[in-house]
């Protein structure tokens, strides 16, 4: 089992988009049983809220279904996941502050797996949900390719049992 948590600030736009996109990509490969995929926010400002409507609408326009309820990250999330994938440098700093610098080896910016490492622009401020979707989709696709190479043995084992 590979445990992956996507993290942004509020957990109502970028990280739930990433969670649902990545679930779909994993599902398309027939690998759902090999992954535990979640998302959360560094802040509690949107705790209990559903996915922000423009983000949900953008997902639907790309035929990606699903829902999510926002929640704040805990120390346990960091300890129990194999990969913590954040959307931008500010999320990265917030998490490292929470862990006092520990667990840095499993915390990555999502788009660092792409051929063009970058932050996912925050659509809360840009209002460009399509651009956020494109960045997140690129990041998720490249991260899955990385995992398929890195963890091919473990994934093959999971598929056989
Ligand atoms: P997210 O977007 O971090 O992608 O979920 C935001 C949601 C809420 C706020 C900022 C960004 N906010 O300031 O309330």
mmCIF file with all atom_site columns, C-alpha atoms and ligand atoms in Angstrom:
data_model
loop_
_atom_site.group_PDB
_atom_site.id
_atom_site.type_symbol
_atom_site.label_atom_id
_atom_site.label_alt_id
_atom_site.label_comp_id
_atom_site.label_asym_id
_atom_site.label_entity_id
_atom_site.label_seq_id
_atom_site.pdbx_PDB_ins_code
_atom_site.Cartn_x
_atom_site.Cartn_y
_atom_site.Cartn_z
_atom_site.occupancy
_atom_site.B_iso_or_equiv
_atom_site.pdbx_formal_charge
_atom_site.auth_seq_id
_atom_site.auth_comp_id
_atom_site.auth_asym_id
_atom_site.auth_atom_id
_atom_site.pdbx_PDB_model_num
ATOM   1   C CA . UNK A 1 1   ? 0.000   0.000   0.000   1.00 0.00 ? 1   UNK A CA 1
ATOM   2   C CA . UNK A 1 2   ? 1.292   3.438   -0.948  1.00 0.00 ? 2   UNK A CA 1
ATOM   3   C CA . UNK A 1 3   ? -0.110  6.271   1.191   1.00 0.00 ? 3   UNK A CA 1
ATOM   4   C CA . UNK A 1 4   ? -0.323  9.668   -0.495  1.00 0.00 ? 4   UNK A CA 1
ATOM   5   C CA . UNK A 1 5   ? -1.662  12.922  1.006   1.00 0.00 ? 5   UNK A CA 1
ATOM   6   C CA . UNK A 1 6   ? -2.128  16.096  -1.040  1.00 0.00 ? 6   UNK A CA 1
ATOM   7   C CA . UNK A 1 7   ? -1.871  19.353  0.897   1.00 0.00 ? 7   UNK A CA 1
ATOM   8   C CA . UNK A 1 8   ? -2.775  22.997  0.220   1.00 0.00 ? 8   UNK A CA 1
ATOM   9   C CA . UNK A 1 9   ? -3.811  25.873  2.494   1.00 0.00 ? 9   UNK A CA 1
ATOM   10  C CA . UNK A 1 10  ? -7.589  25.593  2.798   1.00 0.00 ? 10  UNK A CA 1
ATOM   11  C CA . UNK A 1 11  ? -8.274  22.064  1.437   1.00 0.00 ? 11  UNK A CA 1
ATOM   12  C CA . UNK A 1 12  ? -11.216 23.325  -0.621  1.00 0.00 ? 12  UNK A CA 1
ATOM   13  C CA . UNK A 1 13  ? -9.524  24.016  -4.022  1.00 0.00 ? 13  UNK A CA 1
ATOM   14  C CA . UNK A 1 14  ? -6.128  22.621  -5.025  1.00 0.00 ? 14  UNK A CA 1
ATOM   15  C CA . UNK A 1 15  ? -5.556  19.603  -2.773  1.00 0.00 ? 15  UNK A CA 1
ATOM   16  C CA . UNK A 1 16  ? -9.049  18.083  -3.159  1.00 0.00 ? 16  UNK A CA 1
ATOM   17  C CA . UNK A 1 17  ? -8.701  18.635  -6.934  1.00 0.00 ? 17  UNK A CA 1
ATOM   18  C CA . UNK A 1 18  ? -5.393  16.738  -6.753  1.00 0.00 ? 18  UNK A CA 1
ATOM   19  C CA . UNK A 1 19  ? -6.943  13.984  -4.605  1.00 0.00 ? 19  UNK A CA 1
ATOM   20  C CA . UNK A 1 20  ? -9.786  13.348  -7.062  1.00 0.00 ? 20  UNK A CA 1
ATOM   21  C CA . UNK A 1 21  ? -7.593  13.656  -10.178 1.00 0.00 ? 21  UNK A CA 1
ATOM   22  C CA . UNK A 1 22  ? -5.001  11.253  -8.753  1.00 0.00 ? 22  UNK A CA 1
ATOM   23  C CA . UNK A 1 23  ? -7.713  8.782   -7.667  1.00 0.00 ? 23  UNK A CA 1
ATOM   24  C CA . UNK A 1 24  ? -9.026  8.778   -11.234 1.00 0.00 ? 24  UNK A CA 1
ATOM   25  C CA . UNK A 1 25  ? -5.550  8.253   -12.776 1.00 0.00 ? 25  UNK A CA 1
ATOM   26  C CA . UNK A 1 26  ? -4.832  5.401   -10.351 1.00 0.00 ? 26  UNK A CA 1
ATOM   27  C CA . UNK A 1 27  ? -8.253  3.892   -11.033 1.00 0.00 ? 27  UNK A CA 1
ATOM   28  C CA . UNK A 1 28  ? -7.650  4.020   -14.799 1.00 0.00 ? 28  UNK A CA 1
ATOM   29  C CA . UNK A 1 29  ? -4.509  1.893   -14.215 1.00 0.00 ? 29  UNK A CA 1
ATOM   30  C CA . UNK A 1 30  ? -6.469  -0.623  -12.103 1.00 0.00 ? 30  UNK A CA 1
ATOM   31  C CA . UNK A 1 31  ? -4.328  0.231   -9.063  1.00 0.00 ? 31  UNK A CA 1
ATOM   32  C CA . UNK A 1 32  ? -6.935  1.611   -6.621  1.00 0.00 ? 32  UNK A CA 1
ATOM   33  C CA . UNK A 1 33  ? -6.328  -1.166  -4.092  1.00 0.00 ? 33  UNK A CA 1
ATOM   34  C CA . UNK A 1 34  ? -2.619  -0.331  -3.930  1.00 0.00 ? 34  UNK A CA 1
ATOM   35  C CA . UNK A 1 35  ? -3.089  3.301   -2.898  1.00 0.00 ? 35  UNK A CA 1
ATOM   36  C CA . UNK A 1 36  ? -4.540  5.187   0.039   1.00 0.00 ? 36  UNK A CA 1
ATOM   37  C CA . UNK A 1 37  ? -5.155  8.738   -1.238  1.00 0.00 ? 37  UNK A CA 1
ATOM   38  C CA . UNK A 1 38  ? -6.268  11.704  0.876   1.00 0.00 ? 38  UNK A CA 1
ATOM   39  C CA . UNK A 1 39  ? -6.009  15.483  1.112   1.00 0.00 ? 39  UNK A CA 1
ATOM   40  C CA . UNK A 1 40  ? -5.912  18.102  3.855   1.00 0.00 ? 40  UNK A CA 1
ATOM   41  C CA . UNK A 1 41  ? -5.054  21.752  4.496   1.00 0.00 ? 41  UNK A CA 1
ATOM   42  C CA . UNK A 1 42  ? -2.341  23.442  6.527   1.00 0.00 ? 42  UNK A CA 1
ATOM   43  C CA . UNK A 1 43  ? -4.981  25.826  7.926   1.00 0.00 ? 43  UNK A CA 1
ATOM   44  C CA . UNK A 1 44  ? -8.290  25.139  9.689   1.00 0.00 ? 44  UNK A CA 1
ATOM   45  C CA . UNK A 1 45  ? -9.961  28.125  7.972   1.00 0.00 ? 45  UNK A CA 1
ATOM   46  C CA . UNK A 1 46  ? -12.226 25.937  5.787   1.00 0.00 ? 46  UNK A CA 1
ATOM   47  C CA . UNK A 1 47  ? -12.645 22.975  8.186   1.00 0.00 ? 47  UNK A CA 1
ATOM   48  C CA . UNK A 1 48  ? -15.843 21.024  7.372   1.00 0.00 ? 48  UNK A CA 1
ATOM   49  C CA . UNK A 1 49  ? -16.515 22.814  4.082   1.00 0.00 ? 49  UNK A CA 1
ATOM   50  C CA . UNK A 1 50  ? -17.111 21.070  0.747   1.00 0.00 ? 50  UNK A CA 1
ATOM   51  C CA . UNK A 1 51  ? -14.950 21.582  -2.361  1.00 0.00 ? 51  UNK A CA 1
ATOM   52  C CA . UNK A 1 52  ? -15.211 25.232  -3.489  1.00 0.00 ? 52  UNK A CA 1
ATOM   53  C CA . UNK A 1 53  ? -17.845 25.422  -6.227  1.00 0.00 ? 53  UNK A CA 1
ATOM   54  C CA . UNK A 1 54  ? -15.597 26.762  -9.065  1.00 0.00 ? 54  UNK A CA 1
ATOM   55  C CA . UNK A 1 55  ? -13.076 23.974  -8.339  1.00 0.00 ? 55  UNK A CA 1
ATOM   56  C CA . UNK A 1 56  ? -15.837 21.323  -8.329  1.00 0.00 ? 56  UNK A CA 1
ATOM   57  C CA . UNK A 1 57  ? -17.229 22.759  -11.585 1.00 0.00 ? 57  UNK A CA 1
ATOM   58  C CA . UNK A 1 58  ? -13.783 22.575  -13.210 1.00 0.00 ? 58  UNK A CA 1
ATOM   59  C CA . UNK A 1 59  ? -13.395 18.941  -12.113 1.00 0.00 ? 59  UNK A CA 1
ATOM   60  C CA . UNK A 1 60  ? -16.843 18.101  -13.541 1.00 0.00 ? 60  UNK A CA 1
ATOM   61  C CA . UNK A 1 61  ? -15.944 19.784  -16.848 1.00 0.00 ? 61  UNK A CA 1
ATOM   62  C CA . UNK A 1 62  ? -13.060 17.286  -17.068 1.00 0.00 ? 62  UNK A CA 1
ATOM   63  C CA . UNK A 1 63  ? -15.299 14.332  -16.100 1.00 0.00 ? 63  UNK A CA 1
ATOM   64  C CA . UNK A 1 64  ? -13.777 13.917  -12.658 1.00 0.00 ? 64  UNK A CA 1
ATOM   65  C CA . UNK A 1 65  ? -16.319 13.050  -9.994  1.00 0.00 ? 65  UNK A CA 1
ATOM   66  C CA . UNK A 1 66  ? -16.186 12.892  -6.215  1.00 0.00 ? 66  UNK A CA 1
ATOM   67  C CA . UNK A 1 67  ? -16.553 15.002  -3.123  1.00 0.00 ? 67  UNK A CA 1
ATOM   68  C CA . UNK A 1 68  ? -14.459 15.989  -0.132  1.00 0.00 ? 68  UNK A CA 1
ATOM   69  C CA . UNK A 1 69  ? -14.867 17.646  3.265   1.00 0.00 ? 69  UNK A CA 1
ATOM   70  C CA . UNK A 1 70  ? -12.051 20.002  4.249   1.00 0.00 ? 70  UNK A CA 1
ATOM   71  C CA . UNK A 1 71  ? -9.912  19.192  7.250   1.00 0.00 ? 71  UNK A CA 1
ATOM   72  C CA . UNK A 1 72  ? -6.662  20.442  8.730   1.00 0.00 ? 72  UNK A CA 1
ATOM   73  C CA . UNK A 1 73  ? -3.489  18.354  8.562   1.00 0.00 ? 73  UNK A CA 1
ATOM   74  C CA . UNK A 1 74  ? -2.250  16.667  11.741  1.00 0.00 ? 74  UNK A CA 1
ATOM   75  C CA . UNK A 1 75  ? 1.167   15.387  12.743  1.00 0.00 ? 75  UNK A CA 1
ATOM   76  C CA . UNK A 1 76  ? -0.237  11.843  12.272  1.00 0.00 ? 76  UNK A CA 1
ATOM   77  C CA . UNK A 1 77  ? -0.972  12.566  8.573   1.00 0.00 ? 77  UNK A CA 1
ATOM   78  C CA . UNK A 1 78  ? 2.680   13.381  8.064   1.00 0.00 ? 78  UNK A CA 1
ATOM   79  C CA . UNK A 1 79  ? 3.906   10.383  10.059  1.00 0.00 ? 79  UNK A CA 1
ATOM   80  C CA . UNK A 1 80  ? 1.543   7.866   8.410   1.00 0.00 ? 80  UNK A CA 1
ATOM   81  C CA . UNK A 1 81  ? 1.836   8.877   4.744   1.00 0.00 ? 81  UNK A CA 1
ATOM   82  C CA . UNK A 1 82  ? 4.652   7.840   2.397   1.00 0.00 ? 82  UNK A CA 1
ATOM   83  C CA . UNK A 1 83  ? 4.311   10.963  0.245   1.00 0.00 ? 83  UNK A CA 1
ATOM   84  C CA . UNK A 1 84  ? 3.095   14.418  1.275   1.00 0.00 ? 84  UNK A CA 1
ATOM   85  C CA . UNK A 1 85  ? 2.547   16.390  -1.914  1.00 0.00 ? 85  UNK A CA 1
ATOM   86  C CA . UNK A 1 86  ? 2.117   20.129  -1.408  1.00 0.00 ? 86  UNK A CA 1
ATOM   87  C CA . UNK A 1 87  ? 0.967   22.695  -3.937  1.00 0.00 ? 87  UNK A CA 1
ATOM   88  C CA . UNK A 1 88  ? 3.424   25.529  -3.288  1.00 0.00 ? 88  UNK A CA 1
ATOM   89  C CA . UNK A 1 89  ? 6.474   26.706  -1.339  1.00 0.00 ? 89  UNK A CA 1
ATOM   90  C CA . UNK A 1 90  ? 4.325   28.322  1.316   1.00 0.00 ? 90  UNK A CA 1
ATOM   91  C CA . UNK A 1 91  ? 2.596   24.961  2.067   1.00 0.00 ? 91  UNK A CA 1
ATOM   92  C CA . UNK A 1 92  ? 6.039   23.343  2.253   1.00 0.00 ? 92  UNK A CA 1
ATOM   93  C CA . UNK A 1 93  ? 7.306   25.857  4.818   1.00 0.00 ? 93  UNK A CA 1
ATOM   94  C CA . UNK A 1 94  ? 4.108   25.559  6.887   1.00 0.00 ? 94  UNK A CA 1
ATOM   95  C CA . UNK A 1 95  ? 4.490   21.767  7.098   1.00 0.00 ? 95  UNK A CA 1
ATOM   96  C CA . UNK A 1 96  ? 8.188   21.869  7.923   1.00 0.00 ? 96  UNK A CA 1
ATOM   97  C CA . UNK A 1 97  ? 7.323   24.321  10.689  1.00 0.00 ? 97  UNK A CA 1
ATOM   98  C CA . UNK A 1 98  ? 4.775   21.806  12.030  1.00 0.00 ? 98  UNK A CA 1
ATOM   99  C CA . UNK A 1 99  ? 7.330   18.961  12.025  1.00 0.00 ? 99  UNK A CA 1
ATOM   100 C CA . UNK A 1 100 ? 10.271  21.133  13.134  1.00 0.00 ? 100 UNK A CA 1
ATOM   101 C CA . UNK A 1 101 ? 12.030  20.073  9.939   1.00 0.00 ? 101 UNK A CA 1
ATOM   102 C CA . UNK A 1 102 ? 11.398  16.342  10.367  1.00 0.00 ? 102 UNK A CA 1
ATOM   103 C CA . UNK A 1 103 ? 10.067  14.089  7.544   1.00 0.00 ? 103 UNK A CA 1
ATOM   104 C CA . UNK A 1 104 ? 11.509  16.399  4.858   1.00 0.00 ? 104 UNK A CA 1
ATOM   105 C CA . UNK A 1 105 ? 12.426  13.325  2.802   1.00 0.00 ? 105 UNK A CA 1
ATOM   106 C CA . UNK A 1 106 ? 8.791   12.554  2.027   1.00 0.00 ? 106 UNK A CA 1
ATOM   107 C CA . UNK A 1 107 ? 7.466   16.071  1.493   1.00 0.00 ? 107 UNK A CA 1
ATOM   108 C CA . UNK A 1 108 ? 7.521   17.274  -2.130  1.00 0.00 ? 108 UNK A CA 1
ATOM   109 C CA . UNK A 1 109 ? 5.967   20.017  -4.188  1.00 0.00 ? 109 UNK A CA 1
ATOM   110 C CA . UNK A 1 110 ? 3.572   18.244  -6.588  1.00 0.00 ? 110 UNK A CA 1
ATOM   111 C CA . UNK A 1 111 ? 5.004   19.900  -9.704  1.00 0.00 ? 111 UNK A CA 1
ATOM   112 C CA . UNK A 1 112 ? 8.579   18.970  -8.790  1.00 0.00 ? 112 UNK A CA 1
ATOM   113 C CA . UNK A 1 113 ? 7.871   15.649  -10.551 1.00 0.00 ? 113 UNK A CA 1
ATOM   114 C CA . UNK A 1 114 ? 7.185   17.424  -13.862 1.00 0.00 ? 114 UNK A CA 1
ATOM   115 C CA . UNK A 1 115 ? 9.630   18.569  -16.520 1.00 0.00 ? 115 UNK A CA 1
ATOM   116 C CA . UNK A 1 116 ? 8.868   22.154  -15.391 1.00 0.00 ? 116 UNK A CA 1
ATOM   117 C CA . UNK A 1 117 ? 9.086   22.303  -11.574 1.00 0.00 ? 117 UNK A CA 1
ATOM   118 C CA . UNK A 1 118 ? 6.855   25.101  -10.278 1.00 0.00 ? 118 UNK A CA 1
ATOM   119 C CA . UNK A 1 119 ? 4.246   26.074  -7.701  1.00 0.00 ? 119 UNK A CA 1
ATOM   120 C CA . UNK A 1 120 ? 0.600   25.386  -8.498  1.00 0.00 ? 120 UNK A CA 1
ATOM   121 C CA . UNK A 1 121 ? -0.804  28.919  -8.789  1.00 0.00 ? 121 UNK A CA 1
ATOM   122 C CA . UNK A 1 122 ? -3.442  29.475  -6.114  1.00 0.00 ? 122 UNK A CA 1
ATOM   123 C CA . UNK A 1 123 ? -6.788  29.881  -7.941  1.00 0.00 ? 123 UNK A CA 1
ATOM   124 C CA . UNK A 1 124 ? -8.227  31.482  -4.802  1.00 0.00 ? 124 UNK A CA 1
ATOM   125 C CA . UNK A 1 125 ? -6.294  34.577  -5.878  1.00 0.00 ? 125 UNK A CA 1
ATOM   126 C CA . UNK A 1 126 ? -5.837  34.084  -9.660  1.00 0.00 ? 126 UNK A CA 1
ATOM   127 C CA . UNK A 1 127 ? -9.458  32.844  -10.186 1.00 0.00 ? 127 UNK A CA 1
ATOM   128 C CA . UNK A 1 128 ? -7.941  30.722  -12.987 1.00 0.00 ? 128 UNK A CA 1
ATOM   129 C CA . UNK A 1 129 ? -9.238  27.269  -12.053 1.00 0.00 ? 129 UNK A CA 1
ATOM   130 C CA . UNK A 1 130 ? -8.427  25.830  -15.495 1.00 0.00 ? 130 UNK A CA 1
ATOM   131 C CA . UNK A 1 131 ? -4.752  26.725  -15.091 1.00 0.00 ? 131 UNK A CA 1
ATOM   132 C CA . UNK A 1 132 ? -4.715  25.209  -11.596 1.00 0.00 ? 132 UNK A CA 1
ATOM   133 C CA . UNK A 1 133 ? -6.370  22.072  -13.020 1.00 0.00 ? 133 UNK A CA 1
ATOM   134 C CA . UNK A 1 134 ? -3.742  21.809  -15.809 1.00 0.00 ? 134 UNK A CA 1
ATOM   135 C CA . UNK A 1 135 ? -0.831  22.205  -13.328 1.00 0.00 ? 135 UNK A CA 1
ATOM   136 C CA . UNK A 1 136 ? -2.330  19.699  -10.895 1.00 0.00 ? 136 UNK A CA 1
ATOM   137 C CA . UNK A 1 137 ? -3.136  17.182  -13.651 1.00 0.00 ? 137 UNK A CA 1
ATOM   138 C CA . UNK A 1 138 ? 0.438   17.450  -14.988 1.00 0.00 ? 138 UNK A CA 1
ATOM   139 C CA . UNK A 1 139 ? 1.837   16.984  -11.474 1.00 0.00 ? 139 UNK A CA 1
ATOM   140 C CA . UNK A 1 140 ? -0.376  13.984  -10.714 1.00 0.00 ? 140 UNK A CA 1
ATOM   141 C CA . UNK A 1 141 ? 0.423   12.283  -14.025 1.00 0.00 ? 141 UNK A CA 1
ATOM   142 C CA . UNK A 1 142 ? 4.191   12.760  -13.612 1.00 0.00 ? 142 UNK A CA 1
ATOM   143 C CA . UNK A 1 143 ? 4.081   11.680  -9.947  1.00 0.00 ? 143 UNK A CA 1
ATOM   144 C CA . UNK A 1 144 ? 2.211   8.481   -10.922 1.00 0.00 ? 144 UNK A CA 1
ATOM   145 C CA . UNK A 1 145 ? 4.800   7.766   -13.644 1.00 0.00 ? 145 UNK A CA 1
ATOM   146 C CA . UNK A 1 146 ? 7.523   8.230   -11.005 1.00 0.00 ? 146 UNK A CA 1
ATOM   147 C CA . UNK A 1 147 ? 5.765   5.847   -8.588  1.00 0.00 ? 147 UNK A CA 1
ATOM   148 C CA . UNK A 1 148 ? 5.182   3.239   -11.305 1.00 0.00 ? 148 UNK A CA 1
ATOM   149 C CA . UNK A 1 149 ? 8.951   3.190   -11.914 1.00 0.00 ? 149 UNK A CA 1
ATOM   150 C CA . UNK A 1 150 ? 10.079  3.487   -8.278  1.00 0.00 ? 150 UNK A CA 1
ATOM   151 C CA . UNK A 1 151 ? 7.600   1.055   -6.771  1.00 0.00 ? 151 UNK A CA 1
ATOM   152 C CA . UNK A 1 152 ? 7.028   -1.369  -9.642  1.00 0.00 ? 152 UNK A CA 1
ATOM   153 C CA . UNK A 1 153 ? 7.921   -4.357  -7.452  1.00 0.00 ? 153 UNK A CA 1
ATOM   154 C CA . UNK A 1 154 ? 5.538   -3.417  -4.635  1.00 0.00 ? 154 UNK A CA 1
ATOM   155 C CA . UNK A 1 155 ? 2.726   -2.599  -7.077  1.00 0.00 ? 155 UNK A CA 1
ATOM   156 C CA . UNK A 1 156 ? 3.203   -5.907  -8.893  1.00 0.00 ? 156 UNK A CA 1
ATOM   157 C CA . UNK A 1 157 ? 3.031   -7.683  -5.548  1.00 0.00 ? 157 UNK A CA 1
ATOM   158 C CA . UNK A 1 158 ? -0.177  -5.859  -4.593  1.00 0.00 ? 158 UNK A CA 1
ATOM   159 C CA . UNK A 1 159 ? -1.768  -6.797  -7.919  1.00 0.00 ? 159 UNK A CA 1
ATOM   160 C CA . UNK A 1 160 ? -0.974  -10.506 -7.458  1.00 0.00 ? 160 UNK A CA 1
ATOM   161 C CA . UNK A 1 161 ? -2.602  -10.712 -3.992  1.00 0.00 ? 161 UNK A CA 1
HETATM 162 P P1 . LIG B 2 .   ? -6.790  26.110  -1.391  1.00 0.00 ? 1   LIG B P1 1
HETATM 163 O O1 . LIG B 2 .   ? -7.409  27.581  -1.661  1.00 0.00 ? 1   LIG B O1 1
HETATM 164 O O2 . LIG B 2 .   ? -5.639  26.310  -0.427  1.00 0.00 ? 1   LIG B O2 1
HETATM 165 O O3 . LIG B 2 .   ? -6.332  25.665  -2.742  1.00 0.00 ? 1   LIG B O3 1
HETATM 166 O O4 . LIG B 2 .   ? -7.912  25.272  -0.821  1.00 0.00 ? 1   LIG B O4 1
HETATM 167 C C1 . LIG B 2 .   ? -7.684  28.506  -0.662  1.00 0.00 ? 1   LIG B C1 1
HETATM 168 C C2 . LIG B 2 .   ? -8.840  28.407  0.096   1.00 0.00 ? 1   LIG B C2 1
HETATM 169 C C3 . LIG B 2 .   ? -9.132  29.365  1.073   1.00 0.00 ? 1   LIG B C3 1
HETATM 170 C C4 . LIG B 2 .   ? -8.263  30.413  1.256   1.00 0.00 ? 1   LIG B C4 1
HETATM 171 C C5 . LIG B 2 .   ? -7.087  30.516  0.507   1.00 0.00 ? 1   LIG B C5 1
HETATM 172 C C6 . LIG B 2 .   ? -6.792  29.561  -0.462  1.00 0.00 ? 1   LIG B C6 1
HETATM 173 N N1 . LIG B 2 .   ? -8.557  31.409  2.227   1.00 0.00 ? 1   LIG B N1 1
HETATM 174 O O5 . LIG B 2 .   ? -7.776  32.368  2.353   1.00 0.00 ? 1   LIG B O5 1
HETATM 175 O O6 . LIG B 2 .   ? -9.581  31.307  2.926   1.00 0.00 ? 1   LIG B O6 1
#
